[in-house]
PDB file of C-alpha atoms in Angstrom:
ATOM      1  CA  MET D  20    -108.645  61.098   8.711  1.00  0.00           C
ATOM      2  CA  ILE D  21    -108.783  61.342   4.892  1.00  0.00           C
ATOM      3  CA  ARG D  22    -109.405  64.880   3.665  1.00  0.00           C
ATOM      4  CA  LEU D  23    -111.632  65.149   0.575  1.00  0.00           C
ATOM      5  CA  LEU D  24    -112.417  67.749  -2.043  1.00  0.00           C
ATOM      6  CA  ILE D  25    -115.517  67.118  -4.156  1.00  0.00           C
ATOM      7  CA  ALA D  26    -115.588  68.818  -7.572  1.00  0.00           C
ATOM      8  CA  ASP D  27    -118.859  68.574  -9.498  1.00  0.00           C
ATOM      9  CA  ASP D  28    -120.868  71.238 -11.300  1.00  0.00           C
ATOM     10  CA  ASP D  29    -124.180  69.573 -10.351  1.00  0.00           C
ATOM     11  CA  GLU D  30    -125.179  71.009  -6.981  1.00  0.00           C
ATOM     12  CA  LEU D  31    -127.420  68.092  -6.007  1.00  0.00           C
ATOM     13  CA  THR D  32    -124.754  65.506  -6.830  1.00  0.00           C
ATOM     14  CA  ARG D  33    -122.132  67.479  -4.955  1.00  0.00           C
ATOM     15  CA  ALA D  34    -124.351  67.959  -1.901  1.00  0.00           C
ATOM     16  CA  GLY D  35    -125.360  64.306  -1.867  1.00  0.00           C
ATOM     17  CA  LEU D  36    -121.781  63.061  -2.015  1.00  0.00           C
ATOM     18  CA  CYS D  37    -120.762  65.514   0.684  1.00  0.00           C
ATOM     19  CA  ALA D  38    -123.567  64.481   3.032  1.00  0.00           C
ATOM     20  CA  LEU D  39    -123.170  60.733   2.546  1.00  0.00           C
ATOM     21  CA  LEU D  40    -119.364  60.619   2.673  1.00  0.00           C
ATOM     22  CA  SER D  41    -119.268  62.847   5.765  1.00  0.00           C
ATOM     23  CA  ILE D  42    -121.029  60.066   7.654  1.00  0.00           C
ATOM     24  CA  GLU D  43    -117.944  57.871   7.266  1.00  0.00           C
ATOM     25  CA  SER D  44    -115.843  58.179  10.421  1.00  0.00           C
ATOM     26  CA  ASP D  45    -112.513  58.359   8.560  1.00  0.00           C
ATOM     27  CA  LEU D  46    -113.558  60.768   5.785  1.00  0.00           C
ATOM     28  CA  ASP D  47    -113.672  64.552   6.067  1.00  0.00           C
ATOM     29  CA  VAL D  48    -115.026  66.691   3.204  1.00  0.00           C
ATOM     30  CA  VAL D  49    -112.962  69.867   3.502  1.00  0.00           C
ATOM     31  CA  ALA D  50    -114.147  71.634   0.332  1.00  0.00           C
ATOM     32  CA  GLU D  51    -116.607  71.589  -2.566  1.00  0.00           C
ATOM     33  CA  ALA D  52    -115.844  72.958  -6.025  1.00  0.00           C
ATOM     34  CA  ALA D  53    -118.498  73.774  -8.617  1.00  0.00           C
ATOM     35  CA  ASP D  54    -116.009  73.864 -11.499  1.00  0.00           C
ATOM     36  CA  GLY D  55    -112.499  72.748 -12.372  1.00  0.00           C
ATOM     37  CA  THR D  56    -111.240  76.315 -12.171  1.00  0.00           C
ATOM     38  CA  GLU D  57    -111.765  76.222  -8.404  1.00  0.00           C
ATOM     39  CA  VAL D  58    -109.852  72.990  -7.805  1.00  0.00           C
ATOM     40  CA  LEU D  59    -106.205  74.122  -7.867  1.00  0.00           C
ATOM     41  CA  PRO D  60    -106.720  77.120  -5.527  1.00  0.00           C
ATOM     42  CA  MET D  61    -108.688  74.955  -3.092  1.00  0.00           C
ATOM     43  CA  VAL D  62    -106.137  72.150  -3.180  1.00  0.00           C
ATOM     44  CA  THR D  63    -103.309  74.622  -2.648  1.00  0.00           C
ATOM     45  CA  ALA D  64    -105.064  76.211   0.329  1.00  0.00           C
ATOM     46  CA  LEU D  65    -106.598  73.143   1.991  1.00  0.00           C
ATOM     47  CA  ARG D  66    -104.339  70.227   0.947  1.00  0.00           C
ATOM     48  CA  PRO D  67    -106.949  67.473   0.595  1.00  0.00           C
ATOM     49  CA  ASP D  68    -105.669  63.903   0.329  1.00  0.00           C
ATOM     50  CA  VAL D  69    -108.138  62.861  -2.368  1.00  0.00           C
ATOM     51  CA  VAL D  70    -110.144  64.780  -4.992  1.00  0.00           C
ATOM     52  CA  LEU D  71    -113.389  63.354  -6.378  1.00  0.00           C
ATOM     53  CA  MET D  72    -113.421  64.993  -9.803  1.00  0.00           C
ATOM     54  CA  ASP D  73    -116.352  65.145 -12.190  1.00  0.00           C
ATOM     55  CA  VAL D  74    -114.988  64.736 -15.722  1.00  0.00           C
ATOM     56  CA  ARG D  75    -117.572  67.005 -17.345  1.00  0.00           C
ATOM     57  CA  MET D  76    -117.576  70.567 -16.009  1.00  0.00           C
ATOM     58  CA  PRO D  77    -118.249  73.737 -18.027  1.00  0.00           C
ATOM     59  CA  ALA D  78    -115.321  76.167 -17.690  1.00  0.00           C
ATOM     60  CA  LEU D  79    -112.527  73.702 -16.875  1.00  0.00           C
ATOM     61  CA  ASP D  80    -113.262  69.989 -17.129  1.00  0.00           C
ATOM     62  CA  GLY D  81    -111.861  67.216 -14.991  1.00  0.00           C
ATOM     63  CA  ILE D  82    -109.178  66.310 -17.540  1.00  0.00           C
ATOM     64  CA  GLN D  83    -107.726  69.806 -17.630  1.00  0.00           C
ATOM     65  CA  ALA D  84    -108.031  70.158 -13.857  1.00  0.00           C
ATOM     66  CA  THR D  85    -106.169  66.863 -13.374  1.00  0.00           C
ATOM     67  CA  ARG D  86    -103.373  67.972 -15.710  1.00  0.00           C
ATOM     68  CA  LEU D  87    -103.156  71.288 -13.881  1.00  0.00           C
ATOM     69  CA  LEU D  88    -102.795  69.622 -10.485  1.00  0.00           C
ATOM     70  CA  ARG D  89    -100.093  67.295 -11.821  1.00  0.00           C
ATOM     71  CA  ALA D  90     -98.216  70.141 -13.469  1.00  0.00           C
ATOM     72  CA  GLU D  91     -98.405  72.726 -10.692  1.00  0.00           C
ATOM     73  CA  LEU D  92     -97.985  70.664  -7.515  1.00  0.00           C
ATOM     74  CA  THR D  93     -94.974  68.663  -6.402  1.00  0.00           C
ATOM     75  CA  GLU D  94     -97.216  66.378  -4.358  1.00  0.00           C
ATOM     76  CA  PRO D  95    -100.699  66.482  -5.916  1.00  0.00           C
ATOM     77  CA  PRO D  96    -103.598  64.750  -4.187  1.00  0.00           C
ATOM     78  CA  LYS D  97    -104.920  61.415  -5.375  1.00  0.00           C
ATOM     79  CA  ILE D  98    -107.604  61.947  -8.013  1.00  0.00           C
ATOM     80  CA  LEU D  99    -110.681  59.799  -8.634  1.00  0.00           C
ATOM     81  CA  VAL D 100    -112.762  60.918 -11.592  1.00  0.00           C
ATOM     82  CA  ILE D 101    -116.532  60.471 -11.473  1.00  0.00           C
ATOM     83  CA  THR D 102    -118.550  59.824 -14.594  1.00  0.00           C
ATOM     84  CA  THR D 103    -122.002  58.784 -15.736  1.00  0.00           C
ATOM     85  CA  PHE D 104    -120.783  56.520 -18.533  1.00  0.00           C
ATOM     86  CA  GLN D 105    -117.961  53.996 -18.152  1.00  0.00           C
ATOM     87  CA  ASN D 106    -116.791  54.271 -21.758  1.00  0.00           C
ATOM     88  CA  ASP D 107    -116.771  58.052 -21.817  1.00  0.00           C
ATOM     89  CA  GLU D 108    -113.790  59.370 -23.794  1.00  0.00           C
ATOM     90  CA  TYR D 109    -113.361  61.945 -21.032  1.00  0.00           C
ATOM     91  CA  VAL D 110    -112.567  59.097 -18.613  1.00  0.00           C
ATOM     92  CA  TYR D 111    -109.843  57.727 -20.861  1.00  0.00           C
ATOM     93  CA  GLU D 112    -108.244  61.139 -21.223  1.00  0.00           C
ATOM     94  CA  ALA D 113    -108.458  61.786 -17.472  1.00  0.00           C
ATOM     95  CA  LEU D 114    -106.712  58.488 -16.740  1.00  0.00           C
ATOM     96  CA  ARG D 115    -104.042  59.314 -19.324  1.00  0.00           C
ATOM     97  CA  ALA D 116    -103.605  62.663 -17.577  1.00  0.00           C
ATOM     98  CA  GLY D 117    -102.801  60.899 -14.309  1.00  0.00           C
ATOM     99  CA  ALA D 118    -106.064  60.286 -12.449  1.00  0.00           C
ATOM    100  CA  ASN D 119    -105.721  57.323 -10.099  1.00  0.00           C
ATOM    101  CA  GLY D 120    -108.994  55.726 -11.121  1.00  0.00           C
ATOM    102  CA  PHE D 121    -112.617  56.337 -11.950  1.00  0.00           C
ATOM    103  CA  LEU D 122    -116.037  55.706 -10.462  1.00  0.00           C
ATOM    104  CA  LEU D 123    -119.521  55.640 -11.910  1.00  0.00           C
ATOM    105  CA  LYS D 124    -121.982  58.093 -10.385  1.00  0.00           C
ATOM    106  CA  ARG D 125    -124.399  55.244  -9.805  1.00  0.00           C
ATOM    107  CA  ALA D 126    -121.894  53.430  -7.550  1.00  0.00           C
ATOM    108  CA  LYS D 127    -122.970  52.746  -3.988  1.00  0.00           C
ATOM    109  CA  ILE D 128    -121.627  55.147  -1.400  1.00  0.00           C
ATOM    110  CA  SER D 129    -119.815  52.226   0.266  1.00  0.00           C
ATOM    111  CA  GLN D 130    -117.994  51.560  -3.027  1.00  0.00           C
ATOM    112  CA  ILE D 131    -117.043  55.209  -3.374  1.00  0.00           C
ATOM    113  CA  ALA D 132    -115.747  55.301   0.215  1.00  0.00           C
ATOM    114  CA  HIS D 133    -113.738  52.121  -0.409  1.00  0.00           C
ATOM    115  CA  ALA D 134    -112.236  53.638  -3.573  1.00  0.00           C
ATOM    116  CA  ILE D 135    -111.240  56.750  -1.655  1.00  0.00           C
ATOM    117  CA  ARG D 136    -109.465  54.659   0.971  1.00  0.00           C
ATOM    118  CA  LEU D 137    -107.655  52.646  -1.713  1.00  0.00           C
ATOM    119  CA  ALA D 138    -106.521  55.806  -3.473  1.00  0.00           C
ATOM    120  CA  ASP D 139    -105.346  57.386  -0.227  1.00  0.00           C
ATOM    121  CA  ALA D 140    -103.329  54.251   0.530  1.00  0.00           C
ATOM    122  CA  GLY D 141    -101.578  54.513  -2.838  1.00  0.00           C
ATOM    123  CA  GLU D 142    -103.491  51.751  -4.595  1.00  0.00           C
ATOM    124  CA  SER D 143    -105.030  52.823  -7.897  1.00  0.00           C
ATOM    125  CA  LEU D 144    -108.626  51.832  -8.464  1.00  0.00           C
ATOM    126  CA  LEU D 145    -108.013  49.738 -11.548  1.00  0.00           C
ATOM    127  CA  PHE D 146    -110.794  47.856 -13.331  1.00  0.00           C
ATOM    128  CA  PRO D 147    -108.978  45.671 -15.893  1.00  0.00           C
ATOM    129  CA  ASP D 148    -112.043  44.988 -18.056  1.00  0.00           C
ATOM    130  CA  ALA D 149    -113.009  48.656 -18.140  1.00  0.00           C
ATOM    131  CA  ILE D 150    -109.470  49.783 -18.955  1.00  0.00           C
ATOM    132  CA  ARG D 151    -109.263  47.309 -21.846  1.00  0.00           C
ATOM    133  CA  THR D 152    -112.640  48.500 -23.133  1.00  0.00           C
ATOM    134  CA  LEU D 153    -111.534  52.128 -22.961  1.00  0.00           C
ATOM    135  CA  VAL D 154    -108.261  51.344 -24.718  1.00  0.00           C
ATOM    136  CA  THR D 155    -110.002  49.374 -27.451  1.00  0.00           C
ATOM    137  CA  ALA D 156    -112.526  52.161 -27.987  1.00  0.00           C
ATOM    138  CA  HIS D 157    -110.149  55.111 -27.970  1.00  0.00           C
ATOM    139  CA  LEU D 158    -106.720  53.859 -29.015  1.00  0.00           C
ATOM    140  CA  ALA D 159    -105.996  53.812 -32.733  1.00  0.00           C
ATOM    141  CA  PRO D 160    -103.298  51.155 -33.275  1.00  0.00           C
ATOM    142  CA  PRO D 161    -100.542  51.050 -34.185  1.00  0.00           C
ATOM    143  CA  VAL D 162     -99.073  53.809 -32.060  1.00  0.00           C
ATOM    144  CA  ALA D 163     -95.754  54.980 -33.449  1.00  0.00           C
ATOM    145  CA  VAL D 164     -93.960  55.741 -30.193  1.00  0.00           C
ATOM    146  CA  PRO D 165     -90.756  54.231 -28.785  1.00  0.00           C
ATOM    147  CA  ARG D 166     -91.308  51.319 -26.449  1.00  0.00           C
ATOM    148  CA  PRO D 167     -89.847  52.011 -22.979  1.00  0.00           C
ATOM    149  CA  SER D 168     -86.805  49.938 -22.049  1.00  0.00           C
ATOM    150  CA  LEU D 169     -88.131  47.644 -19.335  1.00  0.00           C
ATOM    151  CA  THR D 170     -86.361  44.560 -18.010  1.00  0.00           C
ATOM    152  CA  VAL D 171     -87.995  41.166 -18.439  1.00  0.00           C
ATOM    153  CA  ARG D 172     -89.070  41.182 -14.789  1.00  0.00           C
ATOM    154  CA  GLU D 173     -90.472  44.706 -15.036  1.00  0.00           C
ATOM    155  CA  SER D 174     -92.477  43.690 -18.103  1.00  0.00           C
ATOM    156  CA  GLU D 175     -93.842  40.671 -16.236  1.00  0.00           C
ATOM    157  CA  ILE D 176     -94.903  42.849 -13.331  1.00  0.00           C
ATOM    158  CA  LEU D 177     -96.482  45.451 -15.617  1.00  0.00           C
ATOM    159  CA  ARG D 178     -98.558  42.761 -17.339  1.00  0.00           C
ATOM    160  CA  LEU D 179     -99.732  41.543 -13.936  1.00  0.00           C
ATOM    161  CA  MET D 180    -100.568  45.121 -12.948  1.00  0.00           C
ATOM    162  CA  ALA D 181    -102.746  45.283 -16.071  1.00  0.00           C
ATOM    163  CA  THR D 182    -104.812  42.376 -14.722  1.00  0.00           C
ATOM    164  CA  GLY D 183    -105.570  44.401 -11.582  1.00  0.00           C
ATOM    165  CA  ARG D 184    -103.273  42.518  -9.225  1.00  0.00           C
ATOM    166  CA  SER D 185    -101.990  44.308  -6.143  1.00  0.00           C
ATOM    167  CA  ASN D 186     -98.316  44.322  -5.139  1.00  0.00           C
ATOM    168  CA  THR D 187     -99.015  41.551  -2.634  1.00  0.00           C
ATOM    169  CA  GLU D 188    -100.708  39.403  -5.292  1.00  0.00           C
ATOM    170  CA  ILE D 189     -97.863  40.014  -7.736  1.00  0.00           C
ATOM    171  CA  ALA D 190     -95.315  38.960  -5.105  1.00  0.00           C
ATOM    172  CA  ARG D 191     -97.266  35.773  -4.485  1.00  0.00           C
ATOM    173  CA  THR D 192     -97.612  35.010  -8.206  1.00  0.00           C
ATOM    174  CA  LEU D 193     -93.921  35.525  -8.985  1.00  0.00           C
ATOM    175  CA  VAL D 194     -92.705  34.094  -5.662  1.00  0.00           C
ATOM    176  CA  ILE D 195     -90.666  37.170  -4.797  1.00  0.00           C
ATOM    177  CA  SER D 196     -90.725  39.518  -1.827  1.00  0.00           C
ATOM    178  CA  LEU D 197     -93.182  42.398  -1.523  1.00  0.00           C
ATOM    179  CA  GLU D 198     -90.287  44.857  -1.208  1.00  0.00           C
ATOM    180  CA  THR D 199     -88.824  43.575  -4.469  1.00  0.00           C
ATOM    181  CA  VAL D 200     -92.165  44.131  -6.201  1.00  0.00           C
ATOM    182  CA  LYS D 201     -92.380  47.666  -4.806  1.00  0.00           C
ATOM    183  CA  THR D 202     -88.890  48.424  -6.115  1.00  0.00           C
ATOM    184  CA  HIS D 203     -89.776  47.129  -9.581  1.00  0.00           C
ATOM    185  CA  VAL D 204     -93.056  49.089  -9.603  1.00  0.00           C
ATOM    186  CA  ALA D 205     -91.200  52.288  -8.683  1.00  0.00           C
ATOM    187  CA  ASN D 206     -88.735  51.641 -11.524  1.00  0.00           C
ATOM    188  CA  ILE D 207     -91.635  51.056 -13.939  1.00  0.00           C
ATOM    189  CA  PHE D 208     -93.255  54.347 -12.955  1.00  0.00           C
ATOM    190  CA  ASN D 209     -89.953  56.134 -13.452  1.00  0.00           C
ATOM    191  CA  LYS D 210     -89.258  54.601 -16.869  1.00  0.00           C
ATOM    192  CA  LEU D 211     -92.794  55.216 -18.115  1.00  0.00           C
ATOM    193  CA  ASP D 212     -93.025  58.646 -16.478  1.00  0.00           C
ATOM    194  CA  ALA D 213     -96.282  57.422 -14.930  1.00  0.00           C
ATOM    195  CA  ALA D 214     -97.950  58.965 -11.896  1.00  0.00           C
ATOM    196  CA  ASN D 215     -99.671  55.756 -10.771  1.00  0.00           C
ATOM    197  CA  ARG D 216    -100.637  52.201 -11.688  1.00  0.00           C
ATOM    198  CA  THR D 217    -103.554  53.153 -13.916  1.00  0.00           C
ATOM    199  CA  GLN D 218    -101.488  55.565 -15.980  1.00  0.00           C
ATOM    200  CA  ALA D 219     -98.695  52.986 -16.235  1.00  0.00           C
ATOM    201  CA  VAL D 220    -101.115  50.372 -17.576  1.00  0.00           C
ATOM    202  CA  ILE D 221    -102.552  52.780 -20.153  1.00  0.00           C
ATOM    203  CA  ILE D 222     -99.039  53.688 -21.319  1.00  0.00           C
ATOM    204  CA  ALA D 223     -98.286  49.962 -21.541  1.00  0.00           C
ATOM    205  CA  TYR D 224    -101.252  49.471 -23.857  1.00  0.00           C
ATOM    206  CA  GLU D 225    -100.385  52.531 -25.929  1.00  0.00           C
ATOM    207  CA  THR D 226     -96.786  51.435 -26.469  1.00  0.00           C
ATOM    208  CA  GLY D 227     -97.605  47.783 -27.097  1.00  0.00           C
ATOM    209  CA  ILE D 228     -95.971  46.390 -23.947  1.00  0.00           C
ATOM    210  CA  VAL D 229     -99.382  44.950 -23.066  1.00  0.00           C
ATOM    211  CA  THR D 230    -101.908  43.889 -25.687  1.00  0.00           C
ATOM    212  CA  PRO D 231    -105.642  44.113 -24.902  1.00  0.00           C
ATOM    213  CA  GLY D 232    -106.988  40.621 -24.282  1.00  0.00           C
ATOM    214  CA  ILE D 233    -103.573  39.064 -23.683  1.00  0.00           C
ATOM    215  CA  ALA D 234    -102.703  40.508 -20.280  1.00  0.00           C
ATOM    216  CA  ASP D 235    -105.161  38.178 -18.532  1.00  0.00           C
ATOM    217  CA  ILE D 236    -103.490  35.038 -19.901  1.00  0.00           C
ATOM    218  CA  TRP D 237    -101.092  34.161 -17.127  1.00  0.00           C
ATOM    219  CA  PRO D 238    -100.064  30.781 -15.692  1.00  0.00           C
ATOM    220  CA  GLY D 239    -102.069  29.986 -12.597  1.00  0.00           C
ATOM    221  CA  ASN D 240    -104.831  32.550 -13.062  1.00  0.00           C
ATOM    222  CA  GLY D 241    -107.327  30.031 -14.322  1.00  0.00           C
ATOM    223  CA  THR D 242    -107.425  31.169 -17.956  1.00  0.00           C
TER     224      THR D 242
END
């Protein structure tokens, strides 16, 4: 059973998500927060597996709440931010802060449930096109920061991660074992100080390891 916390300042949205997600046999809504200030105490007390986090809340927004969870907890829950607009600057900042992925409020409940299951399983909900759009809109190149010291193989894997490929798909593309991919991904996270795949990809764009529009050009992917 996946334990959920829903944080949204809109009571109708919060109630609707709670009611519809509770129907799913493997999802259990254990708490509802009306503002980001309530999230950390609830997470500490109830230990949900996944937090659905509205990015725009009055006292403490989803970005600040995400940073707080990452800073205060050794094992924070997976975080999926919810937004009305895909290109919202708040979304970009939330992903930079360590959110695992984002969802649009107009998404079908089946899509939201699927995203929750992916996040709980450790797979970030990564939309390559959306991430590139966000980076293009909010990143002001060039960024004068040191480029992390990745090996050639790690750089290859990071570029494939930026196209939205899973570990299994990366293993198949590079003709290496799944365990080898997992080891490389763990090393990438460590070198980039990234909490998850989405944050790693954003850091890759910010440091120039991956260039928007180029990550998709890969032998065998049909481009």
